[in-house]
Amino acid sequence: MDEVVRSSKRAPGRENPRRDAFAPAGSQTLVRTPTNADPLAALPERAYDNVLIVSARDHPKRLETRLEHAGHDPANVGVVPVVPATCDYDGDLWTTDPVNPNDLTGIAMRFSDAIRHVESETGWVVLDALGVLLMYADASRVCRFFQTLTSRVRAQDIHGVYGANPDAIADETFERFRAMCDAEYEIG
């Protein structure tokens, strides 16, 4: 893995430091997200043209509100809602049926259905909170799931962005996540 850690601070002479942070298509990036940081804040503007979010931290309605406030069209955003309780949503985001965070097979199935709508080379996949999955399943299962996910995204030449709080994840597990990615990006 490239030992690239980028910050959200502007670099001298660069208009937008996030512009090149996730190039090229097919690259998989682990985003270090402090407790209250939003991993979507790491995405460049172009990502919102075609993005699928596997959301374990936000209800689709909350995501829709944040996207609208940021000036993004929710119709370009798909969501696999990973929620521990029933999730009713009737909005502009395109969503799969909700799935419980302890059902990694169910998440993978919903993801497989939804990724068909993400375009190669220009599309993006975001898993916003790996730590949430670790609260519901053991680390070895989550790592296998993550390996399958990153391999599938990479094979389809899609940008992959995965949020993880290193302070909330065991060092060994975090290192396993890092090893499956091409680069690292730090928010904050």
CSV table of C-alpha atoms in Angstrom, one decimal:
chain,number,residue,atom,x,y,z
A,1,MET,CA,0.0,0.0,0.0
A,2,ASP,CA,1.2,3.5,-0.7
A,3,GLU,CA,2.1,5.3,2.5
A,4,VAL,CA,0.1,8.3,1.5
A,5,VAL,CA,-1.6,10.2,4.2
A,6,ARG,CA,-3.3,13.3,3.0
A,7,SER,CA,-4.9,16.0,5.1
A,8,SER,CA,-7.9,18.2,4.3
A,9,LYS,CA,-5.7,21.3,4.6
A,10,ARG,CA,-5.0,23.1,1.4
A,11,ALA,CA,-1.6,22.5,-0.1
A,12,PRO,CA,0.3,25.5,-1.4
A,13,GLY,CA,-0.3,26.0,-5.1
A,14,ARG,CA,-3.2,23.5,-5.3
A,15,GLU,CA,-6.7,24.7,-5.8
A,16,ASN,CA,-8.4,21.6,-4.3
A,17,PRO,CA,-6.2,19.1,-2.4
A,18,ARG,CA,-9.0,16.5,-2.7
A,19,ARG,CA,-9.0,16.6,-6.5
A,20,ASP,CA,-6.2,14.1,-6.8
A,21,ALA,CA,-6.5,12.3,-3.5
A,22,PHE,CA,-8.5,9.4,-4.9
A,23,ALA,CA,-7.1,9.0,-8.4
A,24,PRO,CA,-7.0,6.8,-10.4
A,25,ALA,CA,-10.3,5.0,-10.8
A,26,GLY,CA,-10.2,1.6,-9.2
A,27,SER,CA,-8.1,2.9,-6.3
A,28,GLN,CA,-9.3,1.9,-2.8
A,29,THR,CA,-8.7,4.5,0.0
A,30,LEU,CA,-9.0,4.1,3.7
A,31,VAL,CA,-10.2,7.3,5.3
A,32,ARG,CA,-9.2,7.9,8.9
A,33,THR,CA,-12.3,9.5,10.4
A,34,PRO,CA,-12.2,10.9,13.9
A,35,THR,CA,-15.3,10.3,16.0
A,36,ASN,CA,-17.6,13.0,14.8
A,37,ALA,CA,-16.0,13.4,11.3
A,38,ASP,CA,-18.1,12.7,8.2
A,39,PRO,CA,-16.2,10.5,5.7
A,40,LEU,CA,-18.3,12.0,2.9
A,41,ALA,CA,-16.4,15.3,3.6
A,42,ALA,CA,-13.3,13.6,2.0
A,43,LEU,CA,-15.0,13.1,-1.3
A,44,PRO,CA,-14.2,15.4,-4.3
A,45,GLU,CA,-17.2,17.2,-5.9
A,46,ARG,CA,-17.1,14.8,-8.9
A,47,ALA,CA,-17.9,11.8,-6.7
A,48,TYR,CA,-21.5,13.1,-6.2
A,49,ASP,CA,-22.3,12.5,-9.8
A,50,ASN,CA,-22.5,8.7,-9.2
A,51,VAL,CA,-22.0,7.4,-5.7
A,52,LEU,CA,-23.2,4.4,-3.7
A,53,ILE,CA,-23.0,4.8,0.0
A,54,VAL,CA,-23.1,1.7,2.3
A,55,SER,CA,-24.2,3.7,5.3
A,56,ALA,CA,-23.9,2.2,8.8
A,57,ARG,CA,-23.9,5.6,10.5
A,58,ASP,CA,-26.7,7.6,9.0
A,59,HIS,CA,-30.4,7.1,8.1
A,60,PRO,CA,-31.1,7.8,4.4
A,61,LYS,CA,-33.2,10.9,5.4
A,62,ARG,CA,-30.3,12.4,7.3
A,63,LEU,CA,-28.0,11.7,4.4
A,64,GLU,CA,-30.4,13.3,1.9
A,65,THR,CA,-30.7,16.4,4.1
A,66,ARG,CA,-26.9,16.7,4.3
A,67,LEU,CA,-26.4,16.2,0.6
A,68,GLU,CA,-29.1,18.8,-0.2
A,69,HIS,CA,-27.5,21.4,2.2
A,70,ALA,CA,-24.2,20.8,0.4
A,71,GLY,CA,-25.8,21.4,-3.0
A,72,HIS,CA,-25.7,17.8,-4.3
A,73,ASP,CA,-28.5,16.1,-6.2
A,74,PRO,CA,-29.7,13.2,-4.1
A,75,ALA,CA,-31.0,11.4,-7.2
A,76,ASN,CA,-27.3,10.7,-8.1
A,77,VAL,CA,-26.7,9.0,-4.8
A,78,GLY,CA,-27.5,5.4,-3.9
A,79,VAL,CA,-27.7,4.0,-0.3
A,80,VAL,CA,-27.5,0.6,1.2
A,81,PRO,CA,-29.0,1.4,4.6
A,82,VAL,CA,-27.2,-0.7,7.3
A,83,VAL,CA,-29.4,-0.1,10.3
A,84,PRO,CA,-30.2,-2.1,13.4
A,85,ALA,CA,-33.9,-1.4,13.3
A,86,THR,CA,-36.6,-1.1,10.6
A,87,CYS,CA,-35.8,1.8,8.3
A,88,ASP,CA,-38.7,3.6,6.4
A,89,TYR,CA,-37.5,6.1,3.8
A,90,ASP,CA,-39.4,7.8,1.0
A,91,GLY,CA,-37.1,10.3,-0.6
A,92,ASP,CA,-34.9,11.2,-3.6
A,93,LEU,CA,-32.0,8.9,-2.9
A,94,TRP,CA,-32.1,5.5,-4.6
A,95,THR,CA,-31.9,2.9,-1.8
A,96,THR,CA,-31.9,-0.9,-1.4
A,97,ASP,CA,-33.9,-2.6,1.3
A,98,PRO,CA,-32.4,-1.9,4.7
A,99,VAL,CA,-30.2,-4.6,6.2
A,100,ASN,CA,-29.1,-5.3,9.8
A,101,PRO,CA,-25.4,-4.6,10.6
A,102,ASN,CA,-24.8,-8.1,11.9
A,103,ASP,CA,-25.9,-9.5,8.5
A,104,LEU,CA,-22.7,-9.2,6.4
A,105,THR,CA,-24.1,-11.6,3.9
A,106,GLY,CA,-27.2,-9.5,3.5
A,107,ILE,CA,-25.1,-6.3,3.2
A,108,ALA,CA,-23.0,-8.0,0.5
A,109,MET,CA,-26.2,-9.1,-1.4
A,110,ARG,CA,-27.7,-5.5,-1.3
A,111,PHE,CA,-24.3,-4.1,-2.3
A,112,SER,CA,-24.1,-6.6,-5.3
A,113,ASP,CA,-27.5,-5.4,-6.5
A,114,ALA,CA,-26.7,-1.7,-6.0
A,115,ILE,CA,-23.2,-1.6,-7.5
A,116,ARG,CA,-24.7,-2.3,-11.0
A,117,HIS,CA,-25.8,1.3,-10.9
A,118,VAL,CA,-22.3,2.6,-10.3
A,119,GLU,CA,-20.4,3.5,-13.5
A,120,SER,CA,-16.9,2.2,-14.1
A,121,GLU,CA,-14.1,4.8,-14.1
A,122,THR,CA,-16.3,7.6,-12.9
A,123,GLY,CA,-18.4,6.0,-10.1
A,124,TRP,CA,-17.7,5.9,-6.4
A,125,VAL,CA,-18.5,3.5,-3.5
A,126,VAL,CA,-18.3,4.7,0.1
A,127,LEU,CA,-18.6,2.6,3.2
A,128,ASP,CA,-18.9,5.2,5.9
A,129,ALA,CA,-18.2,3.3,9.2
A,130,LEU,CA,-16.2,0.1,9.3
A,131,GLY,CA,-16.2,0.4,13.1
A,132,VAL,CA,-20.0,0.0,13.3
A,133,LEU,CA,-19.7,-3.4,11.5
A,134,LEU,CA,-17.1,-4.4,14.1
A,135,MET,CA,-19.7,-3.8,16.9
A,136,TYR,CA,-22.0,-6.4,15.4
A,137,ALA,CA,-19.6,-9.0,13.9
A,138,ASP,CA,-16.1,-10.3,14.8
A,139,ALA,CA,-13.1,-8.8,13.2
A,140,SER,CA,-12.2,-11.8,11.0
A,141,ARG,CA,-15.7,-11.8,9.4
A,142,VAL,CA,-15.6,-8.1,8.8
A,143,CYS,CA,-12.2,-8.3,7.3
A,144,ARG,CA,-13.3,-11.0,4.9
A,145,PHE,CA,-16.4,-9.0,4.0
A,146,PHE,CA,-14.1,-5.9,3.4
A,147,GLN,CA,-11.7,-7.9,1.3
A,148,THR,CA,-14.6,-9.1,-0.9
A,149,LEU,CA,-16.0,-5.5,-1.1
A,150,THR,CA,-12.7,-3.9,-2.1
A,151,SER,CA,-11.9,-6.6,-4.6
A,152,ARG,CA,-15.3,-6.1,-6.3
A,153,VAL,CA,-15.0,-2.3,-6.4
A,154,ARG,CA,-11.4,-2.5,-7.7
A,155,ALA,CA,-12.3,-5.1,-10.4
A,156,GLN,CA,-15.1,-2.8,-11.7
A,157,ASP,CA,-12.7,0.2,-11.8
A,158,ILE,CA,-14.6,2.2,-9.3
A,159,HIS,CA,-13.2,4.5,-6.7
A,160,GLY,CA,-13.6,3.0,-3.2
A,161,VAL,CA,-13.6,5.1,0.0
A,162,TYR,CA,-13.9,3.5,3.4
A,163,GLY,CA,-14.3,5.4,6.7
A,164,ALA,CA,-12.6,4.0,9.8
A,165,ASN,CA,-11.8,5.6,13.1
A,166,PRO,CA,-8.4,4.2,14.1
A,167,ASP,CA,-9.1,5.1,17.8
A,168,ALA,CA,-12.2,2.8,17.8
A,169,ILE,CA,-10.7,-0.1,16.0
A,170,ALA,CA,-8.1,-2.6,17.3
A,171,ASP,CA,-4.6,-1.8,15.8
A,172,GLU,CA,-4.3,-5.3,14.2
A,173,THR,CA,-7.7,-4.9,12.5
A,174,PHE,CA,-7.0,-1.4,11.3
A,175,GLU,CA,-3.7,-2.6,9.8
A,176,ARG,CA,-5.6,-5.4,8.0
A,177,PHE,CA,-8.0,-2.8,6.5
A,178,ARG,CA,-5.0,-0.6,5.5
A,179,ALA,CA,-3.3,-3.6,3.8
A,180,MET,CA,-6.4,-4.0,1.6
A,181,CYS,CA,-6.3,-0.4,0.4
A,182,ASP,CA,-4.1,1.5,-2.0
A,183,ALA,CA,-3.9,4.7,-0.1
A,184,GLU,CA,-4.9,6.5,3.1
A,185,TYR,CA,-6.5,9.8,3.6
A,186,GLU,CA,-7.0,11.6,6.9
A,187,ILE,CA,-9.8,14.0,7.8
A,188,GLY,CA,-9.0,16.6,10.3
